[in-house]
CSV table of C-alpha atoms in Angstrom, one decimal:
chain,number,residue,atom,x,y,z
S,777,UNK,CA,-193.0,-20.6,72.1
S,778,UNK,CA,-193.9,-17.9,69.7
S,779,UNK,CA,-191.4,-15.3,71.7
S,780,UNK,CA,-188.4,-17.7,70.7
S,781,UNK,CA,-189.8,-18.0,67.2
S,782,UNK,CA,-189.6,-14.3,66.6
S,783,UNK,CA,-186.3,-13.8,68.4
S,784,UNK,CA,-185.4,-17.1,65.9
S,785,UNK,CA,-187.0,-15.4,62.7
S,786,UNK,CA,-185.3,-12.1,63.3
S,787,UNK,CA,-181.8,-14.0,63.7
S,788,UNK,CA,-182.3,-15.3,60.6
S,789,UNK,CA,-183.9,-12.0,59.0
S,790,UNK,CA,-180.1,-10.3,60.6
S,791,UNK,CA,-178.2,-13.0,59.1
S,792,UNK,CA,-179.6,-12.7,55.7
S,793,UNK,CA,-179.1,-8.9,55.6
S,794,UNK,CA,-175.7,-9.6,56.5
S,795,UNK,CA,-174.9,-12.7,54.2
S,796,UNK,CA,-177.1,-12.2,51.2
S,797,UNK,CA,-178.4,-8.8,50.9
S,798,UNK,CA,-179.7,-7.4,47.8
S,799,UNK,CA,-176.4,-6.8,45.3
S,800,UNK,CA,-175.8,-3.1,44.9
S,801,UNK,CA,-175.3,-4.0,41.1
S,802,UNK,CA,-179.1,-4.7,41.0
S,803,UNK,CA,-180.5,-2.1,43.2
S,804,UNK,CA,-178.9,0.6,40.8
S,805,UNK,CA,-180.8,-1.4,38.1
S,806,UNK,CA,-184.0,-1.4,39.7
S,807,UNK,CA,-183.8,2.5,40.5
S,808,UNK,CA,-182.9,3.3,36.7
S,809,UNK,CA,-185.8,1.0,35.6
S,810,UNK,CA,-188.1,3.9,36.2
S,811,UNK,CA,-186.1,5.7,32.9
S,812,UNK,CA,-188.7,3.2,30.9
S,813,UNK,CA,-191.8,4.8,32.6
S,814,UNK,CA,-193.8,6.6,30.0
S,815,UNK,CA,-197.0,8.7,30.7
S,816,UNK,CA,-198.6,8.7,28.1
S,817,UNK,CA,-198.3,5.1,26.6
S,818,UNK,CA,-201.3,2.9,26.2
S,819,UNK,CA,-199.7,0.0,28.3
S,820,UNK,CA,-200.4,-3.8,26.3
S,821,UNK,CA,-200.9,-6.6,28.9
S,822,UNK,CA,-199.2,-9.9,28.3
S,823,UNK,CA,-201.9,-11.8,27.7
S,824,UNK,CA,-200.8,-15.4,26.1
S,825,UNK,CA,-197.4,-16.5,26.6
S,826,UNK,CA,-196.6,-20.0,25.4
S,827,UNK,CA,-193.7,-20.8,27.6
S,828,UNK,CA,-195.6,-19.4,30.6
S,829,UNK,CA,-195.2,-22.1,33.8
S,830,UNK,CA,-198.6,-23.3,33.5
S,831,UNK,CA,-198.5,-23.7,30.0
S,832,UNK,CA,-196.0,-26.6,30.1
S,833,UNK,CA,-197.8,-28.7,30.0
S,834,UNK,CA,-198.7,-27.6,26.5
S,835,UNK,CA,-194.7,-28.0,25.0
S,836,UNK,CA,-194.2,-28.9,22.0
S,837,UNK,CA,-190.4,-29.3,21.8
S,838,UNK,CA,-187.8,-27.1,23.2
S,839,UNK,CA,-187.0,-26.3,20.1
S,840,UNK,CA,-190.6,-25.2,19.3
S,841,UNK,CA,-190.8,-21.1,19.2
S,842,UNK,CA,-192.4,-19.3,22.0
S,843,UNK,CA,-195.9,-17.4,21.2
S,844,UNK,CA,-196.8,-14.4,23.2
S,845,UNK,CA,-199.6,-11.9,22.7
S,846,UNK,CA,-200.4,-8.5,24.2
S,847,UNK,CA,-203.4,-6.6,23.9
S,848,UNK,CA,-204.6,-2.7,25.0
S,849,UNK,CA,-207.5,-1.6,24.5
S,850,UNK,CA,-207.5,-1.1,21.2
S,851,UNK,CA,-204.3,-3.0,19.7
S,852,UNK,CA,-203.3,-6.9,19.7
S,853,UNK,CA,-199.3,-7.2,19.7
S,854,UNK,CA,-198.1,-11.0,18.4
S,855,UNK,CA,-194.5,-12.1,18.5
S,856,UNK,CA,-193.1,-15.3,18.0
S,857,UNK,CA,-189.5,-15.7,19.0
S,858,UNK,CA,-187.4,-18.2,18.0
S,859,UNK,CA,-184.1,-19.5,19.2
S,860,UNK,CA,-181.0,-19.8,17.0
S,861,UNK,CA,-178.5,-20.9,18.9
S,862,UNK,CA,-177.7,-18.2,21.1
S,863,UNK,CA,-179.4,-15.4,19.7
S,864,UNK,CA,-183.2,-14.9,19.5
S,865,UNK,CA,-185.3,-14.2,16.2
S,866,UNK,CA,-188.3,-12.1,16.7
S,867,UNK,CA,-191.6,-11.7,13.8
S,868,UNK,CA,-194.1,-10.0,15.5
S,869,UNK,CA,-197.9,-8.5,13.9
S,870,UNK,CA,-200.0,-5.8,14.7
S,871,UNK,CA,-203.6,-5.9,14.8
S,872,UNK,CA,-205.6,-4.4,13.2
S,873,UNK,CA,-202.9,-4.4,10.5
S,874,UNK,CA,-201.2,-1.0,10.0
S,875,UNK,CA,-197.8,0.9,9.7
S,876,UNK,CA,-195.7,1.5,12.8
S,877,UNK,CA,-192.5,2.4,14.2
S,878,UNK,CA,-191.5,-0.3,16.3
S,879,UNK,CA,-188.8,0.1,19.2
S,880,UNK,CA,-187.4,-3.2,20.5
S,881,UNK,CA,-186.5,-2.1,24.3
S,882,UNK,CA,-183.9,-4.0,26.0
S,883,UNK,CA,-182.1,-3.2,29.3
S,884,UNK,CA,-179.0,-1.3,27.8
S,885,UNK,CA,-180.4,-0.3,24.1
S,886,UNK,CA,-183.4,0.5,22.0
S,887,UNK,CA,-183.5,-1.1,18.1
S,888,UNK,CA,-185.9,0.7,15.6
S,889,UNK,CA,-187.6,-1.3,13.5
S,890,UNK,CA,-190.7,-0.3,10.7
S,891,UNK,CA,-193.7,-2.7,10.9
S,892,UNK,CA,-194.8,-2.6,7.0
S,893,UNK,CA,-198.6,-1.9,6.1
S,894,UNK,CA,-199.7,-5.3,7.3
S,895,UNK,CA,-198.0,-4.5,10.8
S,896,UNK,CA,-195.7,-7.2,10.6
S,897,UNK,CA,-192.0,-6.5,11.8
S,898,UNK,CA,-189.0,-8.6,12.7
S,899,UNK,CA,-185.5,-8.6,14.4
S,900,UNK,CA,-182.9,-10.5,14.5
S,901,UNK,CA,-180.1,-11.6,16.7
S,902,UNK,CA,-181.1,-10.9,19.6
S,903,UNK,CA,-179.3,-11.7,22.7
S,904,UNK,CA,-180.7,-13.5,25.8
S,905,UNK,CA,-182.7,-11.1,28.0
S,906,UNK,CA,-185.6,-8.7,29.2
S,907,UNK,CA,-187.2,-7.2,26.4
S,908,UNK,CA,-190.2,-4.7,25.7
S,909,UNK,CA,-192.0,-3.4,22.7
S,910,UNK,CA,-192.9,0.3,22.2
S,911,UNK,CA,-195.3,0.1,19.1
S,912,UNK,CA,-196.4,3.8,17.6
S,913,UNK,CA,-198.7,4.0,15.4
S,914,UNK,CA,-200.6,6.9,14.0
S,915,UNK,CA,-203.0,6.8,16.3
S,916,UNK,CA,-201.3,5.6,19.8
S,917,UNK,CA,-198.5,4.9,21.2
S,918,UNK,CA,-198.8,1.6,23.1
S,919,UNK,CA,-196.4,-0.2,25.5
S,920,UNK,CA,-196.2,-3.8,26.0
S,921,UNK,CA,-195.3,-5.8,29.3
S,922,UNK,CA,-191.2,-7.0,29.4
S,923,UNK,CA,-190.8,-10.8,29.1
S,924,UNK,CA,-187.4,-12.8,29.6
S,925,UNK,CA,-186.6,-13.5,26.4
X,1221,UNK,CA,-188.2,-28.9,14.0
X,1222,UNK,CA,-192.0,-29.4,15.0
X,1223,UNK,CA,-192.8,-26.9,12.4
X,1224,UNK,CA,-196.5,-28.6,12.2
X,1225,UNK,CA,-197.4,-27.7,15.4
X,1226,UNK,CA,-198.5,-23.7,15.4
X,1227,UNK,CA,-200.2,-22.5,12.8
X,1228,UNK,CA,-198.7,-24.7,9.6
X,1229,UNK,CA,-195.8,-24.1,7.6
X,1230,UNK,CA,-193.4,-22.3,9.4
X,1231,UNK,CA,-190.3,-22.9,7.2
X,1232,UNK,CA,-187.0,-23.0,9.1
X,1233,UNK,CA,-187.1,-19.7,11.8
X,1234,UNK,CA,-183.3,-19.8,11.8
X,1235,UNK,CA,-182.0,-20.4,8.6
X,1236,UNK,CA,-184.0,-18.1,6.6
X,1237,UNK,CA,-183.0,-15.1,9.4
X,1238,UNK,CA,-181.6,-12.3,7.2
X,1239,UNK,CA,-181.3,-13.4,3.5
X,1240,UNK,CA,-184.9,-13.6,3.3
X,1241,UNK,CA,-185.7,-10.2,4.6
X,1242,UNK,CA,-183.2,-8.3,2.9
X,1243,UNK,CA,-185.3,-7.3,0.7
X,1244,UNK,CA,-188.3,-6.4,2.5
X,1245,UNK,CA,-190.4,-3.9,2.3
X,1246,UNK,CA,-189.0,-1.6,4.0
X,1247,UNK,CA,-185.7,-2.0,1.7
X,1248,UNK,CA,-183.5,-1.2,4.3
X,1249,UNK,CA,-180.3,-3.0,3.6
X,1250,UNK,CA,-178.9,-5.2,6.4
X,1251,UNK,CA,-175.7,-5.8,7.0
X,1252,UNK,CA,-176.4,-9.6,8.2
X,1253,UNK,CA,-175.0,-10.3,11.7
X,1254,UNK,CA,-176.2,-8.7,15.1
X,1255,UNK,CA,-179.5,-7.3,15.5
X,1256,UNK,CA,-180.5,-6.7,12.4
X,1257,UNK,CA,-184.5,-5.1,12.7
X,1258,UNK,CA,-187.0,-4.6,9.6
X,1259,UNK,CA,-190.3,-4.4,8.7
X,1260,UNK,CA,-192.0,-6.9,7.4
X,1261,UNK,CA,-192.1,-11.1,9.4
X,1262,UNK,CA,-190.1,-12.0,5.9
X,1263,UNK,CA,-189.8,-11.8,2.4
X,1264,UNK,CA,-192.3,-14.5,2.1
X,1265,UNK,CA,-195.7,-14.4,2.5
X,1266,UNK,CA,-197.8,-13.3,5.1
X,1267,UNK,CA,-197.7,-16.5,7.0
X,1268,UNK,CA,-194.5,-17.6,6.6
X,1269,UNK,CA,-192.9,-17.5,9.9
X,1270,UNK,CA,-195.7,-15.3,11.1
X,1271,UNK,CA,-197.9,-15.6,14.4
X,1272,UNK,CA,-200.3,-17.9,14.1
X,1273,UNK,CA,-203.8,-16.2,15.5
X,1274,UNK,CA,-205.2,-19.2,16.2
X,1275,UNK,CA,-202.2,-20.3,18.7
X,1276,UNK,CA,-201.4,-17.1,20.2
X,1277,UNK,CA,-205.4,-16.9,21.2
X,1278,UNK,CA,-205.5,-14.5,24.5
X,1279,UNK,CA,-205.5,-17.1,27.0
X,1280,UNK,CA,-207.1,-15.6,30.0
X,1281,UNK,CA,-205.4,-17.6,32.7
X,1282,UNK,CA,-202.1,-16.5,32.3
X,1283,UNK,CA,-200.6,-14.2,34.5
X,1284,UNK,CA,-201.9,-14.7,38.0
X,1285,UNK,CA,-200.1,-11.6,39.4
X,1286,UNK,CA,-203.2,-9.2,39.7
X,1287,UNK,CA,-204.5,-7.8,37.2
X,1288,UNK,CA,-205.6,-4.2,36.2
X,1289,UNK,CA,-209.2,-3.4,35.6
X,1290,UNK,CA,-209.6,0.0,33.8
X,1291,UNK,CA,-213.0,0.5,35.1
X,1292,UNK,CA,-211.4,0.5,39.0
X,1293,UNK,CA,-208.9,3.2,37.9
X,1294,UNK,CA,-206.9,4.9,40.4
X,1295,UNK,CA,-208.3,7.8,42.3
X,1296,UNK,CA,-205.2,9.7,43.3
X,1297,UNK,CA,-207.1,12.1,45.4
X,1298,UNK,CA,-208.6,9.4,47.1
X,1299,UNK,CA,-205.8,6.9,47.5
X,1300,UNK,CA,-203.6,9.1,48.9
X,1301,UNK,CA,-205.7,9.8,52.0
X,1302,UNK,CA,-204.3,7.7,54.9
X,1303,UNK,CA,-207.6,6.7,55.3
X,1304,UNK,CA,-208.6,4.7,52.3
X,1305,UNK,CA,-205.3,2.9,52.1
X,1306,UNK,CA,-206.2,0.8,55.1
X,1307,UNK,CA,-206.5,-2.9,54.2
X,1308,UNK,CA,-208.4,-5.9,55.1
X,1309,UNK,CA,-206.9,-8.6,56.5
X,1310,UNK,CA,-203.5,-8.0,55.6
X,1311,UNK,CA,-201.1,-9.5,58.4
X,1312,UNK,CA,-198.6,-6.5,57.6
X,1313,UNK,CA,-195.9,-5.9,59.7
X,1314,UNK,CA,-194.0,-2.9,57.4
X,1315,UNK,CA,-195.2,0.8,57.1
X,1316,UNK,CA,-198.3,0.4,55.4
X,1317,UNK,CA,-201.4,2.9,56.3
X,1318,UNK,CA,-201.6,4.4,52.4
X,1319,UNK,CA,-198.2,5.3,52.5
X,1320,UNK,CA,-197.2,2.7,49.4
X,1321,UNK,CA,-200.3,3.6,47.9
X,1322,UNK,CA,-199.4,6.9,47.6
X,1323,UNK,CA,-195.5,6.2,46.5
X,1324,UNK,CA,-197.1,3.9,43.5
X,1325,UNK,CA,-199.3,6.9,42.8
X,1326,UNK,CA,-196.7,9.6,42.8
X,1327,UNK,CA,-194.5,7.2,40.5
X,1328,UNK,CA,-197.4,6.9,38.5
X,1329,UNK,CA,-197.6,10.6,37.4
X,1330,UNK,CA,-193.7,10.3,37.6
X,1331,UNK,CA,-191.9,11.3,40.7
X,1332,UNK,CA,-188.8,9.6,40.1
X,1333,UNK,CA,-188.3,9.8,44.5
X,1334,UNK,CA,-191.1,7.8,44.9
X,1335,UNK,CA,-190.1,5.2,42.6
X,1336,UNK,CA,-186.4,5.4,43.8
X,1337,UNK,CA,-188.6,5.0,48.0
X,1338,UNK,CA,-190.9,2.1,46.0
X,1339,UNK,CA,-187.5,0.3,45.2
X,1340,UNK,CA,-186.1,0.3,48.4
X,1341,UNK,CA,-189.0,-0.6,50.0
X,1342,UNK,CA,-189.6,-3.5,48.2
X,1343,UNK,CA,-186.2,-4.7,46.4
X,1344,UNK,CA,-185.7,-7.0,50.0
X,1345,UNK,CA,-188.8,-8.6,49.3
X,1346,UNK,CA,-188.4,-9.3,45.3
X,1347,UNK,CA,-184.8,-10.3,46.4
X,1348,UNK,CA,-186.3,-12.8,48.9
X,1349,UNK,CA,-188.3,-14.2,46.5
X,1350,UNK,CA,-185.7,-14.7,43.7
X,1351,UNK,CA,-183.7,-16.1,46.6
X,1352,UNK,CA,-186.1,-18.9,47.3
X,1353,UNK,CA,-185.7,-20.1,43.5
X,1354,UNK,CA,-182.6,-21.7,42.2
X,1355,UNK,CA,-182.3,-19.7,39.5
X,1356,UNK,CA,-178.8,-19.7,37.3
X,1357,UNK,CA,-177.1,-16.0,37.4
X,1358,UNK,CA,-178.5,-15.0,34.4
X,1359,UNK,CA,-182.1,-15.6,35.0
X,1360,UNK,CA,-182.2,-14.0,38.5
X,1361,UNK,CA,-181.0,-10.9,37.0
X,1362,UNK,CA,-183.8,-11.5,34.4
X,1363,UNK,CA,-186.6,-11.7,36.8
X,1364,UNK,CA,-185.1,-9.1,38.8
X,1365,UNK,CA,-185.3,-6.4,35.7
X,1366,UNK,CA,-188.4,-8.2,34.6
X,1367,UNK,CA,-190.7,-7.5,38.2
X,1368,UNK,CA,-189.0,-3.3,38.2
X,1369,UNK,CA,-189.7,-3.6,34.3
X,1370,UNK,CA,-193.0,-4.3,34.6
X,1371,UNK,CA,-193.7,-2.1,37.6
X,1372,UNK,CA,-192.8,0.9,35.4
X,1373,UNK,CA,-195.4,-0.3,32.7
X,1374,UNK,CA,-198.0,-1.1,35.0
X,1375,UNK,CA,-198.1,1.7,37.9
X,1376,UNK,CA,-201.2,3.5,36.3
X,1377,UNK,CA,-203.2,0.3,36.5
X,1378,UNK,CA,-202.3,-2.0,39.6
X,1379,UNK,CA,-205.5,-2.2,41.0
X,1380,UNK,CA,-204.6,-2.0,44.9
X,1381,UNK,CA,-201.9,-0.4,44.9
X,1382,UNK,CA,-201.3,-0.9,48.5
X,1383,UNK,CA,-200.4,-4.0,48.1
X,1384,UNK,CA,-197.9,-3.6,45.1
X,1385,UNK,CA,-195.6,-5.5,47.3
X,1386,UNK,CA,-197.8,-8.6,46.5
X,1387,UNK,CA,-198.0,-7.7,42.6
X,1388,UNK,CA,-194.3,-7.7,43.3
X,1389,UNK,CA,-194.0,-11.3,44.9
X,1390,UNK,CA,-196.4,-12.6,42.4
X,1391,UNK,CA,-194.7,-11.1,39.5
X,1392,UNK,CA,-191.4,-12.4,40.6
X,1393,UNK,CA,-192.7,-16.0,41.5
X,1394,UNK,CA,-194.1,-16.2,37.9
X,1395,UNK,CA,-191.2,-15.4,36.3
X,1396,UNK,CA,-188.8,-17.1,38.4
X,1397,UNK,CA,-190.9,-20.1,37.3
X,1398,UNK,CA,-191.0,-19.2,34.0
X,1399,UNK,CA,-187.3,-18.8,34.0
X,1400,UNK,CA,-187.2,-22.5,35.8
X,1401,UNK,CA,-188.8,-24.3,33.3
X,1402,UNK,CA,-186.7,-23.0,30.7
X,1403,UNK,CA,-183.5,-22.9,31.6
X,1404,UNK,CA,-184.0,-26.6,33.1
X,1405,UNK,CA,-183.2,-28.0,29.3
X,1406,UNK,CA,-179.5,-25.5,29.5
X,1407,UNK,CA,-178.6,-26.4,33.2
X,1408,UNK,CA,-180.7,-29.4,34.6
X,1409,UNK,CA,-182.1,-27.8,38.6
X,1410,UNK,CA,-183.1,-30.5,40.9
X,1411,UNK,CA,-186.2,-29.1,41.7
X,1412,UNK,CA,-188.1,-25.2,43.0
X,1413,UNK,CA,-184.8,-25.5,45.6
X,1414,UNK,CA,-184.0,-22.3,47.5
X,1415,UNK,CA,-180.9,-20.5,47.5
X,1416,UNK,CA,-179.6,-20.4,51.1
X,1417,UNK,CA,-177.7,-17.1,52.1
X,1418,UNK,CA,-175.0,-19.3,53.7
X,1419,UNK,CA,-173.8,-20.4,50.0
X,1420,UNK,CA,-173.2,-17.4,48.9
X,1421,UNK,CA,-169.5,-16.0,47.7
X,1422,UNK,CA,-169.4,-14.4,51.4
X,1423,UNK,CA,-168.1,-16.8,54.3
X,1424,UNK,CA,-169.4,-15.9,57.8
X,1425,UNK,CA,-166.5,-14.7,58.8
X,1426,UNK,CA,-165.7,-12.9,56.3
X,1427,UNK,CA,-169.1,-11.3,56.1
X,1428,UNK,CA,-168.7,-11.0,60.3
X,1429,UNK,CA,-165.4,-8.9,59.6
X,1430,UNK,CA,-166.4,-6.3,57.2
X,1431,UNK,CA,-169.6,-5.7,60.0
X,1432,UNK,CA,-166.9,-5.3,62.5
X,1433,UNK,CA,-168.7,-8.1,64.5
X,1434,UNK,CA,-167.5,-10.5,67.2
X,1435,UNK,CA,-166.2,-14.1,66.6
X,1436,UNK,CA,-169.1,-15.3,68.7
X,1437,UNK,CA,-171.2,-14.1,66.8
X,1438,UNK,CA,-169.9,-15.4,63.8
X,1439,UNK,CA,-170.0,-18.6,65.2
X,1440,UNK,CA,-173.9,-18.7,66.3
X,1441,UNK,CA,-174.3,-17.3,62.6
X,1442,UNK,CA,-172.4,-20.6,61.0
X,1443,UNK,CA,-174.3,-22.7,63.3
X,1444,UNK,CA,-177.6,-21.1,61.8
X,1445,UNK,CA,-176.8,-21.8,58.6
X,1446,UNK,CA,-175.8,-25.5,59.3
X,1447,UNK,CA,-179.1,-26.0,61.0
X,1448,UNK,CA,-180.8,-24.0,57.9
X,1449,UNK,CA,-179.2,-26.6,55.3
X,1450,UNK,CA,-180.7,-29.5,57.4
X,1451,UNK,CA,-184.6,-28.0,56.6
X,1452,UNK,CA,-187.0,-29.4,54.2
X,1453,UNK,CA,-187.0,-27.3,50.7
X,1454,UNK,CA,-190.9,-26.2,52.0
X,1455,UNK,CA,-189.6,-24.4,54.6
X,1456,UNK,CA,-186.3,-22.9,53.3
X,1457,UNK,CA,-188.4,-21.4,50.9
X,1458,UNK,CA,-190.7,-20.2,53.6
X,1459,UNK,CA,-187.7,-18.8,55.6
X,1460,UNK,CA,-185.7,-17.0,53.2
X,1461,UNK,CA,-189.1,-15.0,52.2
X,1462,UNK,CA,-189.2,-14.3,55.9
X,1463,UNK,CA,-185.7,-12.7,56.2
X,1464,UNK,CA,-186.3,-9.7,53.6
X,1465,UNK,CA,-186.6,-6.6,55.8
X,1466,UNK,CA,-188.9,-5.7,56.6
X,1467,UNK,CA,-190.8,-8.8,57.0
X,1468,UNK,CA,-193.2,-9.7,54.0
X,1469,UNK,CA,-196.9,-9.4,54.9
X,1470,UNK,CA,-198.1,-13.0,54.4
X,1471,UNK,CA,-200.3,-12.1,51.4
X,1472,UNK,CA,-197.0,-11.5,50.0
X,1473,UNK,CA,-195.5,-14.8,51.1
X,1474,UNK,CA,-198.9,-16.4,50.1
X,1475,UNK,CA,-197.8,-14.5,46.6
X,1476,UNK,CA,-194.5,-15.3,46.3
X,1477,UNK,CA,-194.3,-18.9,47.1
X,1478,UNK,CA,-198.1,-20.0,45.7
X,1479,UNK,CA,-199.0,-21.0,49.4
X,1480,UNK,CA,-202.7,-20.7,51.3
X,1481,UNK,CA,-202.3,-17.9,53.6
X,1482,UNK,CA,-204.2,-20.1,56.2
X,1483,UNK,CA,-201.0,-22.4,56.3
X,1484,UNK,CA,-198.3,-19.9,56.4
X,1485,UNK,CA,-198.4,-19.2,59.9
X,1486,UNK,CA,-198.6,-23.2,60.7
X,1487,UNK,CA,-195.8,-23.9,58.2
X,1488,UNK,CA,-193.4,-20.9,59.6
X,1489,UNK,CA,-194.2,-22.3,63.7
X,1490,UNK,CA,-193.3,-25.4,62.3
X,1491,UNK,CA,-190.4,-24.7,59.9
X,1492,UNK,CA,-188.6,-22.0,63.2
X,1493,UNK,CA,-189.0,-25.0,65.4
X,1494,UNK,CA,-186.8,-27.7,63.3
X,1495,UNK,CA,-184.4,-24.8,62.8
X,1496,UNK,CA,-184.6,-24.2,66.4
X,1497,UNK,CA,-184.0,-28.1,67.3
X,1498,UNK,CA,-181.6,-28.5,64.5
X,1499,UNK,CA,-179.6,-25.9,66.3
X,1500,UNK,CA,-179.6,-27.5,69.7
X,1501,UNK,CA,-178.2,-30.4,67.9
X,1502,UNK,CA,-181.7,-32.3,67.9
X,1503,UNK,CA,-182.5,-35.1,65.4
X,1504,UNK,CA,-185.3,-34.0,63.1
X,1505,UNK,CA,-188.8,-35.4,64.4
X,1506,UNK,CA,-190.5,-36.4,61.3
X,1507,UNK,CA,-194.6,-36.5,61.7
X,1508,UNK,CA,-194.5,-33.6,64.3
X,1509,UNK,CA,-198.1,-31.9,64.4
X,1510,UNK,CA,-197.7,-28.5,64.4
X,1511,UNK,CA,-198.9,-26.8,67.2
């Protein structure tokens, strides 16, 4: 009875528009997400994430720290965050190793943070949430995917 | 602390947090407590507490939500012909025709309309998806910034981006598992269990009055959500992807809920009819063949 189906399906569709539509809260979220668009940003692809779902198998501990790794073309972005309690500790390298200005992106804020000559950089206390990296070097400026943190 | 486990030695992450990097290299001083950033992964040596290469090896089976290929970069002239935005195969029952194509492309070069068009187009459908995981409050708004997040990061490079609503689904799926996993040590979850809409803060009624809708109505609507609760977990999942508006295309649901597309149509004749028996008061028939 694929009529009834449909007639069922859209009841349901109705009732969940109704019951459970998206919150207003995160719509207005979603639309100002775009304020993090950059042109001209080389964008760095998550490309190794410890704590990724089919890595689980892989876990050493829930206390062990989580790796991630994002590469452009041309620059590999390590971090290793660690929990403390409930904060977050961040150590993160650039490589090749060099100098860079390093802004820690979260939803409501922006830290600045150096990465010395052998591109390492840290932060700490972090709280709980989305998080991005904008790394500039002399060279580029590259972008790195947002992860849950 | 498995400290053995990464790349050697990495001496206590949390107690050395800002008395060893005060004086680092950048000789900033710190002032100790909240989000203190500097250069530098410590004032010890290079691999204290640093990323170990050999763990954080790209792994190249990561992220399953599509990935971008520089070398298939996005013609704009091209991709916002009508024409070439057609699509093969995809059971799409939304506005398609190049029309997304050419919203992702616009936001691309940064029409803040067609991102603010791209949202509303597709926040039913990475609200669906969320929906269909249990996640805790905090980690659906997570995955909810994460999937817009990334969008912004990756509009230059989705490689079809006519069918961004799948990178969406995918995206959100990942990290809803992600999120899952994760938080299962903080708030033990059952299992992937769906969110129905009927437990949400609104009652029927309630909900039924601010629409300025009959009692009737409100009724047949409880009843539905009675009959939804009595579902298998398979097929709430599969339903409450169905109810974003408009419907997903099923490469989206196949996306969003890791599912063949060949058995979506099967599952969702199957899943409408228990609702639909459930409703009438019917027992559920276990073993049913699908017809």
């Amino acid at each position: 009875m694929p009529d009834d189906r449909s007639g069922l399906e859209e009841e349901l569709r109705h009732a969940a528009g109704i019951l459970d539509p998206v919150p207003e809260r995160l719509l207005r979220q979603a639309v100002s997400a775009y304020a993090w668009h950059t042109v001209d940003a080389e964008p760095a692809e998550l490309t190794f994430d410890s704590h990724a779902p089919e890595q689980a198998v892989l876990v050493r501990g829930p206390g062990a720290p989580r790796l991630l790794t994002f590469e452009s073309a041309t620059v590999t972005v390590e971090v290793e965050i660690t929990e403390c309690g409930d904060t977050r500790r961040l150590t993160g390298r650039i490589t090749p190793p060099r100098p860079a200005g390093i802004e820690v992106r979260r939803p409501d804020r922006r830290l600045h943070v150096e990465a010395d000559e052998l591109g390492r950089f840290s932060c700490d206390g972090l709280p709980a949430g989305p998080l991005g990296l904008r790394c500039s070097t002399a060279e580029q400026t590259v972008v790195t995917d947002w992860v849950a943190i | 602390m498995d400290s053995d486990s990464v790349s050697g030695p990495i001496s206590d992450p949390c107690r050395d947090q800002v008395g060893g990097t005060i004086g680092g290299p950048d000789g900033r001083a710190i002032d100790g407590t909240v989000e203190a950033c500097f250069g530098g992964a410590g004032g010890g040596s290079a691999d204290d507490g640093a990323v170990g290469a050999a763990a954080a090896r790209p792994h190249d089976a990561v992220l399953d939500g599509p990935r971008a290929d520089p070398d298939e970069a996005i013609d704009d002239a091209a991709a916002e012909d009508p024409a070439d935005g057609a699509i093969d195969g995809d059971e799409s029952c939304g506005p398609r025709g190049g029309a997304v194509s050419a919203l992702v492309n616009a936001a691309a070069r940064g029409d803040a309309a067609a991102w603010e068009a791209l949202v509303e187009r597709f926040s039913p459908l990475v609200w669906s998806v969320i929906r269909a995981h249990r996640l805790s409050e905090s980690d659906v708004e997570d995955v909810w910034q994460i999937t817009w997040f990334r969008l912004t990061a990756n509009l230059q490079k989705i490689k079809d981006p006519e069918r961004v609503g799948s990178w969406l689904a995918s995206t959100a799926r990942h990290e809803a598992l992600r999120a899952l996993r994760w938080s299962r040590r903080v708030t033990p979850v059952d299992d992937v269990d769906t969110v129905s809409p009927w437990v949400n803060h609104h009652s029927p009624e309630q909900a039924m009055l601010e629409s300025e809708r009959a009692a009737a109505e409100a009724d047949r609507l409880r009843r539905l959500g009675e009959a939804f609760e009595t579902l298998s977990d398979r097929c709430r999942r599969l339903l409450r992807l169905l109810m974003a508006t408009p419907p997903p295309s099923y490469q989206e649901i196949s996306e969003a809920l890791g599912m063949p597309v060949g058995s979506i149509g099967p599952t969702r004749a199957r899943c409408l009819d228990c609702l639909r028996r459930a409703m009438a008061g019917e027992p559920p028939r276990h073993r049913r063949r699908a017809r």
